[in-house]
Tab-separated table of C-alpha atoms in Angstrom:
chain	number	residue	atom	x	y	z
I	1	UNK	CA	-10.933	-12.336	-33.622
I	2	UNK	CA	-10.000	-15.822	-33.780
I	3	UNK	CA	-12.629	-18.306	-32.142
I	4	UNK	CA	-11.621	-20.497	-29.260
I	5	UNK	CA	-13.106	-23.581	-27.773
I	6	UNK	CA	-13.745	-23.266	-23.944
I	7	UNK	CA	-10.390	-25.000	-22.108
I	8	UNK	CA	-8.268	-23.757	-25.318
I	9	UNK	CA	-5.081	-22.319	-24.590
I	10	UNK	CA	-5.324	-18.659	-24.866
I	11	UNK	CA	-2.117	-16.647	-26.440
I	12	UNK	CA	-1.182	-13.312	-24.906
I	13	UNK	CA	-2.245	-11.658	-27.552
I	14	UNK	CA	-5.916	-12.662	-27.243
I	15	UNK	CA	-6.004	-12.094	-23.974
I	16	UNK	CA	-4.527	-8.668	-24.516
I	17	UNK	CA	-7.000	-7.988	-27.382
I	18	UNK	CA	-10.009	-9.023	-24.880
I	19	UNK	CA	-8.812	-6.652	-22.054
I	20	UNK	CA	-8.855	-3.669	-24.385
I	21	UNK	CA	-12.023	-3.883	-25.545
I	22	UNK	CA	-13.133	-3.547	-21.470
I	23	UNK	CA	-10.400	-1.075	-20.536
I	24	UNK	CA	-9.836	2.348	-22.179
I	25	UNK	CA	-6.386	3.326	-22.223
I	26	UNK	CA	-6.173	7.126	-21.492
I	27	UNK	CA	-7.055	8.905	-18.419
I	28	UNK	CA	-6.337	12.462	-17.346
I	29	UNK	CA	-3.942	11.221	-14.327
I	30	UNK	CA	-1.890	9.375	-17.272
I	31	UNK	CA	0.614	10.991	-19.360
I	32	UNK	CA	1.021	7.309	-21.089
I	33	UNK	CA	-0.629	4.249	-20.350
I	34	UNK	CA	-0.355	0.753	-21.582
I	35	UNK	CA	1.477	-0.764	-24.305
I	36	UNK	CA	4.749	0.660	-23.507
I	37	UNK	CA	7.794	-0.778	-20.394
I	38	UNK	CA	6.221	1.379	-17.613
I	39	UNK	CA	3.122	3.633	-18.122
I	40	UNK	CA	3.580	7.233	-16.923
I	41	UNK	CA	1.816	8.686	-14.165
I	42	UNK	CA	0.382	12.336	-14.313
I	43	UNK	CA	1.050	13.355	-10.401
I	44	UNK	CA	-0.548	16.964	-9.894
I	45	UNK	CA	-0.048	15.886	-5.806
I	46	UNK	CA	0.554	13.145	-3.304
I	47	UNK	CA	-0.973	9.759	-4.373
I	48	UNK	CA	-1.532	6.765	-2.057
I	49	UNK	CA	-0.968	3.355	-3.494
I	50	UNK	CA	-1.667	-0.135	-2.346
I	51	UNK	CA	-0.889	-3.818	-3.347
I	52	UNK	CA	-2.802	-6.640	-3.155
I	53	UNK	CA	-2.574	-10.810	-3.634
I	54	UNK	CA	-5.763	-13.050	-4.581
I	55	UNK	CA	-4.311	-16.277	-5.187
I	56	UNK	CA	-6.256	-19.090	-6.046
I	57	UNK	CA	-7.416	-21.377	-2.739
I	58	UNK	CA	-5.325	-19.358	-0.204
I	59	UNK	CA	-8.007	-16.382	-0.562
I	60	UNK	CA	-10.969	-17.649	-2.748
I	61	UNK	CA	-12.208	-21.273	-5.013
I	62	UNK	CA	-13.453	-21.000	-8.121
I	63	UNK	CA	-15.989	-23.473	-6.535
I	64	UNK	CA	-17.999	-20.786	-5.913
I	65	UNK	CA	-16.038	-17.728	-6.815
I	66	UNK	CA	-18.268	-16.389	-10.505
I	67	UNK	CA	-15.394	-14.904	-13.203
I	68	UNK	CA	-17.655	-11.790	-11.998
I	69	UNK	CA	-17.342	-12.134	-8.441
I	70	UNK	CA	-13.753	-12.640	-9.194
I	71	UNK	CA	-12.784	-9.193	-10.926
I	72	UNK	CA	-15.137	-7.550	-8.815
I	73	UNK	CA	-13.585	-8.607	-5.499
I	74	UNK	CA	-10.052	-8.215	-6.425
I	75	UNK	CA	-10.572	-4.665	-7.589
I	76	UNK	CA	-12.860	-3.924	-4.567
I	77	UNK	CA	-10.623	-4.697	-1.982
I	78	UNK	CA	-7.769	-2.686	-3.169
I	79	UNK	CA	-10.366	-0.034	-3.678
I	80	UNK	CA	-11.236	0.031	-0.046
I	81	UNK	CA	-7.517	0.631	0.639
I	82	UNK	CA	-7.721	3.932	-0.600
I	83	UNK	CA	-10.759	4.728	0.984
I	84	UNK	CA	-9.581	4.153	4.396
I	85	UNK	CA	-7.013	6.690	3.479
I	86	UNK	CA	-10.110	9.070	2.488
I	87	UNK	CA	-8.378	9.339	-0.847
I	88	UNK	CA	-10.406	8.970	-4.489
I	89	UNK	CA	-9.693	6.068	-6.167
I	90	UNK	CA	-7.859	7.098	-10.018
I	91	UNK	CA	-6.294	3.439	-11.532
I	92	UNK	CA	-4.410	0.259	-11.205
I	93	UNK	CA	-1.882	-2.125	-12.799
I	94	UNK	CA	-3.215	-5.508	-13.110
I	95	UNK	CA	-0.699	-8.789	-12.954
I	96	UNK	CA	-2.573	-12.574	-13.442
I	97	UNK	CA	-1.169	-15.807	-13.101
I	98	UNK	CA	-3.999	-17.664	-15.425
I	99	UNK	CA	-3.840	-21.527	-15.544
I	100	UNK	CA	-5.007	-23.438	-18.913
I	101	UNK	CA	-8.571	-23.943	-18.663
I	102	UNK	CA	-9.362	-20.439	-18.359
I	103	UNK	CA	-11.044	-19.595	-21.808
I	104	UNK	CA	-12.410	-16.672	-23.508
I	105	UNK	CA	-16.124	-16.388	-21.600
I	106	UNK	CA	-14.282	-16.584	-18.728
I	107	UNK	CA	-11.666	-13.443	-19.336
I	108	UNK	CA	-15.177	-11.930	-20.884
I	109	UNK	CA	-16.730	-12.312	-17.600
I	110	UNK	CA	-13.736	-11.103	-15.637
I	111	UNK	CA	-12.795	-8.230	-17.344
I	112	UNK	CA	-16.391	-7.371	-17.810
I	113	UNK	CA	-16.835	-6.916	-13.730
I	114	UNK	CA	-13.790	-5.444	-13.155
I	115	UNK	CA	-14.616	-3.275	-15.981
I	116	UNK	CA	-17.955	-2.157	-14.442
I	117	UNK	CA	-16.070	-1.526	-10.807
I	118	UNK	CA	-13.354	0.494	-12.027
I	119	UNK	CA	-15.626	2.554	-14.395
I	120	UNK	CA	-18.005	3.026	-11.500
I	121	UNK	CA	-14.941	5.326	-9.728
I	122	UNK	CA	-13.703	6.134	-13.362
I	123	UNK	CA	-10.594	4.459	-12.858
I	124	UNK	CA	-7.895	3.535	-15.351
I	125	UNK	CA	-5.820	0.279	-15.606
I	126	UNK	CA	-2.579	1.412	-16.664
I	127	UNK	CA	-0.681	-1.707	-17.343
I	128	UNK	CA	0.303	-5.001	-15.462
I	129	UNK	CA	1.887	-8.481	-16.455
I	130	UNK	CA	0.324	-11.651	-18.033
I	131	UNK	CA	1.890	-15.292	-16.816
I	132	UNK	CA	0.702	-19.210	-16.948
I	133	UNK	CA	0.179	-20.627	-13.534
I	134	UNK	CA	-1.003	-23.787	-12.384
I	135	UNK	CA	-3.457	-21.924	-10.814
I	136	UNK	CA	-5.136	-18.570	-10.608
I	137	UNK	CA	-3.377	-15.635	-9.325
I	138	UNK	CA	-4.211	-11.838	-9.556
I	139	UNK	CA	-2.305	-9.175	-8.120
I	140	UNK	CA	-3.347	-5.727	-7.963
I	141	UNK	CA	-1.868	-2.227	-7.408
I	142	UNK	CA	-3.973	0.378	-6.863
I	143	UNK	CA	-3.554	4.381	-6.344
I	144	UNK	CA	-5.517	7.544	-5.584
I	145	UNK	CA	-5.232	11.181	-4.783
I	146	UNK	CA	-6.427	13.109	-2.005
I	147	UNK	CA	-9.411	15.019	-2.497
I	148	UNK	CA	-7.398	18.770	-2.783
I	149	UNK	CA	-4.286	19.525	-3.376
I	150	UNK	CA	-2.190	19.640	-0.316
I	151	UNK	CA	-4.775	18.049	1.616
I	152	UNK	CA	-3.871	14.971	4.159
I	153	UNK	CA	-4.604	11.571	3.774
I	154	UNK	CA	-6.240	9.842	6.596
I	155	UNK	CA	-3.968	7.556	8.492
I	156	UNK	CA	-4.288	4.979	11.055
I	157	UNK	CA	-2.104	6.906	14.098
I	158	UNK	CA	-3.414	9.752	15.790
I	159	UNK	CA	-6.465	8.448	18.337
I	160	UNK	CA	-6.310	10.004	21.350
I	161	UNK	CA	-7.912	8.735	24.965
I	162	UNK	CA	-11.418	10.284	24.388
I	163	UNK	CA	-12.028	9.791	21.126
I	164	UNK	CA	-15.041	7.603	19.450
I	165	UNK	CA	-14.565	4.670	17.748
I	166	UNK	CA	-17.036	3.917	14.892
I	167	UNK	CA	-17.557	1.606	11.690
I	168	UNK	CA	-19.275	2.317	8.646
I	169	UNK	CA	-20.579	-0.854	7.507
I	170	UNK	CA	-21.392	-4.361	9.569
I	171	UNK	CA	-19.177	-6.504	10.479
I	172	UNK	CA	-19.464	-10.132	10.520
I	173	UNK	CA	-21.098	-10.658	7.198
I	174	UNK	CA	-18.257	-12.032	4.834
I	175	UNK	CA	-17.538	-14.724	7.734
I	176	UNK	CA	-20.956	-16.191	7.362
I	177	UNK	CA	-20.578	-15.808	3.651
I	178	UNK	CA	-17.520	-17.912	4.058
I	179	UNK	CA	-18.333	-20.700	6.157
I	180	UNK	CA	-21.650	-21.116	4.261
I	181	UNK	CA	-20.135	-21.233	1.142
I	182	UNK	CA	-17.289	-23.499	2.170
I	183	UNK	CA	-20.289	-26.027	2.921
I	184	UNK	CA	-22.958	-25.534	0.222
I	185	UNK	CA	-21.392	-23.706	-2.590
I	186	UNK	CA	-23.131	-21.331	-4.481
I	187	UNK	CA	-26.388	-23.038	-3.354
I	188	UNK	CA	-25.583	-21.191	0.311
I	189	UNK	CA	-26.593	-17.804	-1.616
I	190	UNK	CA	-30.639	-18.703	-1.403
I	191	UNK	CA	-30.387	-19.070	2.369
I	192	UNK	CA	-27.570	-16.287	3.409
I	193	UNK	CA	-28.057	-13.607	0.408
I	194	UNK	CA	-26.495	-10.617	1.793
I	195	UNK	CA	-23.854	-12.913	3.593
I	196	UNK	CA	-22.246	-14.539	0.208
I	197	UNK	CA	-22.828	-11.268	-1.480
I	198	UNK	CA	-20.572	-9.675	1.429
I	199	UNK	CA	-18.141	-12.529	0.697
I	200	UNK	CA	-17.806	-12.231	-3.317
I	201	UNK	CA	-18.810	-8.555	-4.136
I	202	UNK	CA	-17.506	-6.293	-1.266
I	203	UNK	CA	-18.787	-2.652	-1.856
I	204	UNK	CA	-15.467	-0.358	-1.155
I	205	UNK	CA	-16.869	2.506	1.027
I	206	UNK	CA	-15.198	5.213	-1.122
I	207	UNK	CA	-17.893	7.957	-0.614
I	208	UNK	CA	-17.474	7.480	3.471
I	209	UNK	CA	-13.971	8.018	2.740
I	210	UNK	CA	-14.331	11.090	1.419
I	211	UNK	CA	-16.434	12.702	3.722
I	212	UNK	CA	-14.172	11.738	6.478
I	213	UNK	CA	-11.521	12.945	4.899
I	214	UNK	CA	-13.509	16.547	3.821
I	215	UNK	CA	-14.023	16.840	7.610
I	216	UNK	CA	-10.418	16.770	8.439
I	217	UNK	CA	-9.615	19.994	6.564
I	218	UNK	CA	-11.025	21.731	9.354
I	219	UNK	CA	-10.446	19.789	12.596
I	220	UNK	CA	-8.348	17.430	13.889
I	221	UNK	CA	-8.667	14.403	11.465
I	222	UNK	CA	-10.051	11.063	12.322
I	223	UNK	CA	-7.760	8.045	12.247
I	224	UNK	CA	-9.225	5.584	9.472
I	225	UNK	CA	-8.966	2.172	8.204
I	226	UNK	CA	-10.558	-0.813	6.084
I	227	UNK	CA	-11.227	-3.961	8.074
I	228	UNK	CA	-9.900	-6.924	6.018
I	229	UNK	CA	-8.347	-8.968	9.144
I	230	UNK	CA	-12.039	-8.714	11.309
I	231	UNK	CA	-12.476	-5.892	13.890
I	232	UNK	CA	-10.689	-7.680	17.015
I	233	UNK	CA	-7.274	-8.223	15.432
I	234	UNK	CA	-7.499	-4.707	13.098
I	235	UNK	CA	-8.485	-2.307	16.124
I	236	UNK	CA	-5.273	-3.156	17.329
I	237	UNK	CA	-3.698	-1.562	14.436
I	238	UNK	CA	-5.546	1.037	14.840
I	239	UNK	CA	-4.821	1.901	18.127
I	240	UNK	CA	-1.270	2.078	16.844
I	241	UNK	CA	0.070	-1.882	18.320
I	242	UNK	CA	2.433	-3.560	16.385
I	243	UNK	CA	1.673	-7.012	17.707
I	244	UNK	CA	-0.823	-8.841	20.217
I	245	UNK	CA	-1.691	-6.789	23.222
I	246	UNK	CA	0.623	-7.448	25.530
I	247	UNK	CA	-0.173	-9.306	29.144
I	248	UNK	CA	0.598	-6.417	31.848
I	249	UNK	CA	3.059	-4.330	33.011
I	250	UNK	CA	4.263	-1.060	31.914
I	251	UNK	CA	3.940	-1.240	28.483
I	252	UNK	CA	0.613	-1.860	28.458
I	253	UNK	CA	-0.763	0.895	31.065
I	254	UNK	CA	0.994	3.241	28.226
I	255	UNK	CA	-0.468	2.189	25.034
I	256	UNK	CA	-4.055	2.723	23.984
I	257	UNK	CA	-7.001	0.623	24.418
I	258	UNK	CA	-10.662	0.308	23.690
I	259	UNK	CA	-14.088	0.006	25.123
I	260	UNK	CA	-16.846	-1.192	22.464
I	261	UNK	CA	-20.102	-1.408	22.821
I	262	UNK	CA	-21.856	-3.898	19.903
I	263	UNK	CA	-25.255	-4.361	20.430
I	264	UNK	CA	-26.965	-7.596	19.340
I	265	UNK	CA	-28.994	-5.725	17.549
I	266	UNK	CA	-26.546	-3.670	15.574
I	267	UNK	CA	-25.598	-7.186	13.722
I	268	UNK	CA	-26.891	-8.201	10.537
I	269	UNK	CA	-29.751	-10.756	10.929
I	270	UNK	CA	-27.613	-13.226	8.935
I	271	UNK	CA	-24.715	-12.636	11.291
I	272	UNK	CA	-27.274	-13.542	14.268
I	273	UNK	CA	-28.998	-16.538	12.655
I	274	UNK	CA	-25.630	-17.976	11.635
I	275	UNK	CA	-24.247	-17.843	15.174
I	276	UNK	CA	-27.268	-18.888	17.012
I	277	UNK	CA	-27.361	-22.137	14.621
I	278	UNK	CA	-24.010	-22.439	15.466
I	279	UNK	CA	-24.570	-22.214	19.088
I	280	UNK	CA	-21.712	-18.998	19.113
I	281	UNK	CA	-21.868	-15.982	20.669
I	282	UNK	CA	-23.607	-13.698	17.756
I	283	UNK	CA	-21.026	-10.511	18.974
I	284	UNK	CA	-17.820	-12.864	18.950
I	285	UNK	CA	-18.309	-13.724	15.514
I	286	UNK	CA	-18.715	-10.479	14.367
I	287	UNK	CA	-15.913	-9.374	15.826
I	288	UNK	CA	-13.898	-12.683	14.411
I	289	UNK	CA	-15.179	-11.551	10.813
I	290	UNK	CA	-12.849	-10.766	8.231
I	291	UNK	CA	-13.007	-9.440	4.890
I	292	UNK	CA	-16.191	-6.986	5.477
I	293	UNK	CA	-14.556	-4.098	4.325
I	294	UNK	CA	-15.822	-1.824	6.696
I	295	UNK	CA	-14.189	1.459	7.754
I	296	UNK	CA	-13.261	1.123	11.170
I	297	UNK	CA	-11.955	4.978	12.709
I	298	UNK	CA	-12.229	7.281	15.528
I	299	UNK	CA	-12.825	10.777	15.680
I	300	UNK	CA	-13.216	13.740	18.251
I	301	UNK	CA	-16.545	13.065	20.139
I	302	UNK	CA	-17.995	16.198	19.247
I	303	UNK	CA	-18.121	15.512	15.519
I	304	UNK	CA	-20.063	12.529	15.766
I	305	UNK	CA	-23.467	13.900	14.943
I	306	UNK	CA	-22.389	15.401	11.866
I	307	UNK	CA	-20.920	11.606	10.837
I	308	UNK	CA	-24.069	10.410	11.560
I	309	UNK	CA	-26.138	12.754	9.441
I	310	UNK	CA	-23.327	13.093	6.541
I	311	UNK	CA	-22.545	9.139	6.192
I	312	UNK	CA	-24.915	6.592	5.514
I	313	UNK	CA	-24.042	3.248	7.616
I	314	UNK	CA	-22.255	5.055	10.304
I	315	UNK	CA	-22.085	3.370	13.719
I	316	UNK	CA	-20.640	4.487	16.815
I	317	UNK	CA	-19.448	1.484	18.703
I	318	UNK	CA	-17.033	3.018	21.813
I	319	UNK	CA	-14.751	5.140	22.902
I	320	UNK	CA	-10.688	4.959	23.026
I	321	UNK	CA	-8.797	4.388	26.240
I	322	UNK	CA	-5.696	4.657	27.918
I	323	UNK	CA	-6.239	1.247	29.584
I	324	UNK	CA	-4.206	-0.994	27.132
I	325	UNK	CA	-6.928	-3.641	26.892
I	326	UNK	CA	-9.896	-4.135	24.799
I	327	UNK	CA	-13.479	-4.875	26.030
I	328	UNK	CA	-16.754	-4.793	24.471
I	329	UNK	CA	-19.921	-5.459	26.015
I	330	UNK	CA	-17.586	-5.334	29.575
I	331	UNK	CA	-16.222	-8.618	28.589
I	332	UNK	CA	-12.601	-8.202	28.007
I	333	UNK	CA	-11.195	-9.278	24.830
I	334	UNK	CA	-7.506	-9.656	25.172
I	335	UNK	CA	-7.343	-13.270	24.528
I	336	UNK	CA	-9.843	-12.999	21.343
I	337	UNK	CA	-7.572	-13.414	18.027
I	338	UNK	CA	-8.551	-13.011	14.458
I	339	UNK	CA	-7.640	-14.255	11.072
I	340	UNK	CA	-3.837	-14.300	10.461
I	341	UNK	CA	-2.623	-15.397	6.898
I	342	UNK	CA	0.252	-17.047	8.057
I	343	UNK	CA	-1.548	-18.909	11.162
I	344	UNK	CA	-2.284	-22.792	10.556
I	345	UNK	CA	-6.114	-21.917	11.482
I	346	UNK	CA	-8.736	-18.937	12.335
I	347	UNK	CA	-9.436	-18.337	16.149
């Protein structure tokens, strides 16, 4: 192919010609895939699909953000969308705003990662859209099947006053990750390894998914989702509110609520270091953390030991209520906010 000199304008064609050689372009759930208006999807049964944004200093910097880390992450996290709905990953579409200094190691890098990820869960990329931007942007689209035929997907709805709450995963990491990498750059990964890696390579907990989702054929299935926002403002969700908790009053003596119970020592040793230097509450920042990826569910109470057998990094961490309000530790939490995108700061 022709050569190009790094910061050289790249035509679509080149890029197109570099993607191939990283991407086959048949798959079994594809009738036809790219190269044509719209590939065709070969749907045996229901499919979930989710959507995702990575735009260029909004959700990462290139600063410290490898081409690697890049196509790994903005696979991964769409990944993790459809294992939170205990459903097995099977391809994407792939859009990129590109601005001109990307060059052909870069795509080579890029591609390469996101080449590993999706072959890791034998997934297909069945088309997408190629633009200039002024600066990076990738969007991606992601869907998956259940694991039978006919079989549910998990959903979020569906806790009931009783029922345990658990994660699979730690939360807090990808904060420290964040804030250390905000300050050093890549020079923060000697000091907080598993931190930055939380931050730039998330690990989508697809096999979790699965199992939770195998366990729901034959009982009342657990509700299920990925923690992107950080545990306080995404158990919310869970627990089926649309919005903040509310402040009293009717409403909130009917809706659900939590009691969690996050143990110091349940944290990450990063997590803990980090907030003692900080002179922060080690438990508040992990439940602050965003972007960890974690599966955050609850279940019947009486299925928990098989969980914790059957899936490694499986936590139990409280018990739903009918109280409205959210404590952990037996400090309430009501007035503890997350990340919000469209929010002029974190809490």
């Amino acid at each position: 192919m022709p050569q190009h000199t790094a910061g050289a304008p790249l035509s679509e064609d080149a890029i197109l010609k570099i993607l191939a050689r990283h991407f086959p372009a048949t798959h079994p759930s594809l009738l036809l895939g790219r190269g044509d208006d719209c590939a065709i999807l070969k749907a045996e049964q229901a499919l979930c699909v989710s959507s995702d944004l990575f735009l260029e200093d909004v959700h990462f910097r290139r600063a410290y953000f490898s081409p690697e880390d890049l196509g790994h992450k903005a696979l991964a996290v769409n990944i993790s969308d459809v294992a939170a709905c205990g459903g097995r990953p099977l391809g994407f579409t792939l859009g990129l705003g590109l601005p001109r200094d990307v060059d052909v190691p870069w795509l080579e890098a890029f591609f390469g990662s996101m080449a590993a990820l999706a072959g890791k869960y034998r997934m297909v990329l069945a088309g997408g859209d190629l633009s200039r931007a002024d600066r990076l942007h990738i969007s991606v689209t992601v869907w998956g099947e259940a694991i039978s035929a006919g079989a549910p997907f998990l959903l979020r709805g569906g806790s009931l006053p009783g029922d345990s709450l658990f994660l699979v995963g730690l939360p807090g990491l990808a904060r420290v990750g964040l804030q250390e990498l905000e300050a050093q750059g890549r020079a923060a990964l000697a000091q907080w390894p598993a931190a930055c890696a939380a931050h730039l390579r998330p690990e989508p907990q697809v096999d979790a998914g699965l199992m939770l989702a195998r366990l729901g054929l034959n009982s009342r299935p657990p509700a299920l989702m990925d923690l992107s926002d950080g545990l306080i403002r995404d158990l919310p969700r869970l627990l089926g509110h649309t919005g903040e908790l509310c402040e009293g009053g009717e409403g909130r003596r009917n809706r659900l609520g939590a009691s969690l119970l996050l143990p110091q020592g349940l944290l990450h040793p990063e997590v803990v270091r980090h907030a003692l230097e900080q002179g922060k509450n080690p438990v508040h920042e992990a439940l602050l953390g965003g972007e960890d990826y974690c599966l955050l569910g609850s279940c019947a109470p009486d299925i928990l030991p098989i969980l914790h057998t059957a899936i490694p990094g499986f936590h139990s961490i409280g018990v739903i209520t009918d109280s409205g309000s959210i404590d952990c530790n037996n400090e309430n939490l009501d007035e503890l906010h997350g990340f919000d995108h469209f929010a002029a700061e974190d809490a």
